[in-house]
Amino acid sequence: MKTKLFLFALLVGFTFTSCQKCQDCEADYEFINGAQESDYDAAASLFGYSTWNEFFHSNDSLNTLNKEYCDEELDDIINFSEEFDDNEDGVNDMRIFYNCK
C-alpha cells in the first residue's frame, strides 16, 4: 500500500512540475536606436495594412510559432532575440523576440 501511495505521489509530482515549466509565447518586436514606428506604419500601408503592428501579427510564419513551449524549448525561445538594420545605415532598427507568460 505504501509503495502504491509513493508511486502515485511521485507521478503527481512529475505532472505538476512539468506544467510549471511551460509557458505560452508570442512573437513580438520593439523599435530600437531611435527607429520610428511611423516609418514602419508607412511601409505596412504599402502591403494594405493600417499599422506595422497589424502587419507583423498577421505574418503566418510567426503565428505558427506562437504556442506553448516547455523545458529546453522554452529556454531557447525565451533567449531568442534578433536585431535588424532595415534602412541599411549600420544601426539596428528593430528587435524581434518572444513574450512568454
Short mmCIF file of C-alpha atoms in Angstrom, two decimals:
data_model
loop_
_atom_site.label_atom_id
_atom_site.label_comp_id
_atom_site.label_asym_id
_atom_site.label_seq_id
_atom_site.Cartn_x
_atom_site.Cartn_y
_atom_site.Cartn_z
CA MET A 1 0.00 0.00 0.00
CA LYS A 2 2.81 2.43 0.88
CA THR A 3 4.55 1.65 -2.42
CA LYS A 4 1.41 2.46 -4.43
CA LEU A 5 0.93 5.68 -2.50
CA PHE A 6 4.57 6.65 -3.05
CA LEU A 7 4.35 5.94 -6.81
CA PHE A 8 1.12 7.95 -7.06
CA ALA A 9 2.71 10.89 -5.22
CA LEU A 10 5.75 10.69 -7.47
CA LEU A 11 3.58 10.67 -10.61
CA VAL A 12 1.55 13.65 -9.39
CA GLY A 13 4.76 15.49 -8.54
CA PHE A 14 6.16 14.98 -12.05
CA THR A 15 2.90 16.06 -13.63
CA PHE A 16 2.73 19.36 -11.77
CA THR A 17 6.46 20.01 -12.16
CA SER A 18 6.31 19.71 -15.94
CA CYS A 19 3.30 22.04 -16.12
CA GLN A 20 5.18 24.69 -14.20
CA LYS A 21 7.98 24.66 -16.79
CA CYS A 22 5.69 25.55 -19.71
CA GLN A 23 4.63 28.99 -20.94
CA ASP A 24 2.62 30.42 -23.81
CA CYS A 25 4.89 32.51 -26.05
CA GLU A 26 4.13 35.02 -28.78
CA ALA A 27 6.45 36.77 -31.22
CA ASP A 28 6.82 40.48 -30.58
CA TYR A 29 9.03 43.38 -31.63
CA GLU A 30 10.39 46.67 -30.41
CA PHE A 31 11.93 49.62 -32.22
CA ILE A 32 15.46 50.41 -31.08
CA ASN A 33 18.11 53.07 -31.59
CA GLY A 34 15.64 55.81 -32.46
CA ALA A 35 13.69 53.95 -35.15
CA GLN A 36 10.23 55.46 -35.62
CA GLU A 37 7.04 53.43 -35.62
CA SER A 38 5.54 55.87 -38.14
CA ASP A 39 8.15 54.80 -40.73
CA TYR A 40 7.13 51.19 -40.27
CA ASP A 41 3.42 52.09 -40.39
CA ALA A 42 4.05 53.74 -43.78
CA ALA A 43 5.79 50.60 -45.04
CA ALA A 44 2.92 48.41 -43.78
CA SER A 45 0.40 50.56 -45.65
CA LEU A 46 2.14 49.56 -48.91
CA PHE A 47 1.01 45.99 -48.16
CA GLY A 48 -2.56 47.02 -47.30
CA TYR A 49 -2.24 47.17 -43.51
CA SER A 50 -3.09 50.19 -41.39
CA THR A 51 -0.22 49.71 -38.92
CA TRP A 52 3.06 47.86 -38.60
CA ASN A 53 1.63 46.01 -35.60
CA GLU A 54 -1.26 44.69 -37.71
CA PHE A 55 1.17 43.63 -40.45
CA PHE A 56 3.60 41.99 -38.03
CA HIS A 57 0.94 39.95 -36.22
CA SER A 58 -0.69 38.83 -39.48
CA ASN A 59 2.51 37.07 -40.53
CA ASP A 60 1.63 33.36 -40.76
CA SER A 61 5.20 32.13 -40.31
CA LEU A 62 5.40 33.91 -36.93
CA ASN A 63 1.89 32.92 -35.86
CA THR A 64 2.69 29.23 -36.22
CA LEU A 65 5.46 29.77 -33.64
CA ASN A 66 3.03 31.33 -31.13
CA LYS A 67 2.33 28.39 -28.85
CA GLU A 68 3.16 26.75 -25.55
CA TYR A 69 6.83 25.91 -25.03
CA CYS A 70 8.28 23.70 -22.31
CA ASP A 71 11.64 22.84 -20.77
CA GLU A 72 14.65 23.28 -23.12
CA GLU A 73 12.46 24.55 -25.95
CA LEU A 74 11.12 27.23 -23.58
CA ASP A 75 14.66 28.23 -22.62
CA ASP A 76 15.57 28.57 -26.31
CA ILE A 77 12.55 30.70 -27.20
CA ILE A 78 12.94 32.95 -24.14
CA ASN A 79 16.54 33.61 -25.15
CA PHE A 80 15.68 34.28 -28.81
CA SER A 81 16.46 37.83 -29.95
CA GLU A 82 17.23 39.05 -33.46
CA GLU A 83 18.02 42.63 -34.43
CA PHE A 84 17.62 44.07 -37.92
CA ASP A 85 19.06 47.07 -39.76
CA ASP A 86 16.12 47.76 -42.05
CA ASN A 87 17.38 51.01 -43.58
CA GLU A 88 20.95 49.69 -44.02
CA ASP A 89 22.61 52.59 -42.16
CA GLY A 90 24.74 50.31 -39.99
CA VAL A 91 22.48 50.71 -36.93
CA ASN A 92 19.89 48.10 -35.95
CA ASP A 93 16.34 49.47 -36.01
CA MET A 94 14.18 46.66 -34.67
CA ARG A 95 14.46 43.69 -32.34
CA ILE A 96 12.25 40.61 -32.63
CA PHE A 97 11.82 38.43 -29.54
CA TYR A 98 9.22 36.29 -27.76
CA ASN A 99 6.99 37.31 -24.87
CA CYS A 100 6.29 34.31 -22.68
CA LYS A 101 3.69 34.11 -19.92
#
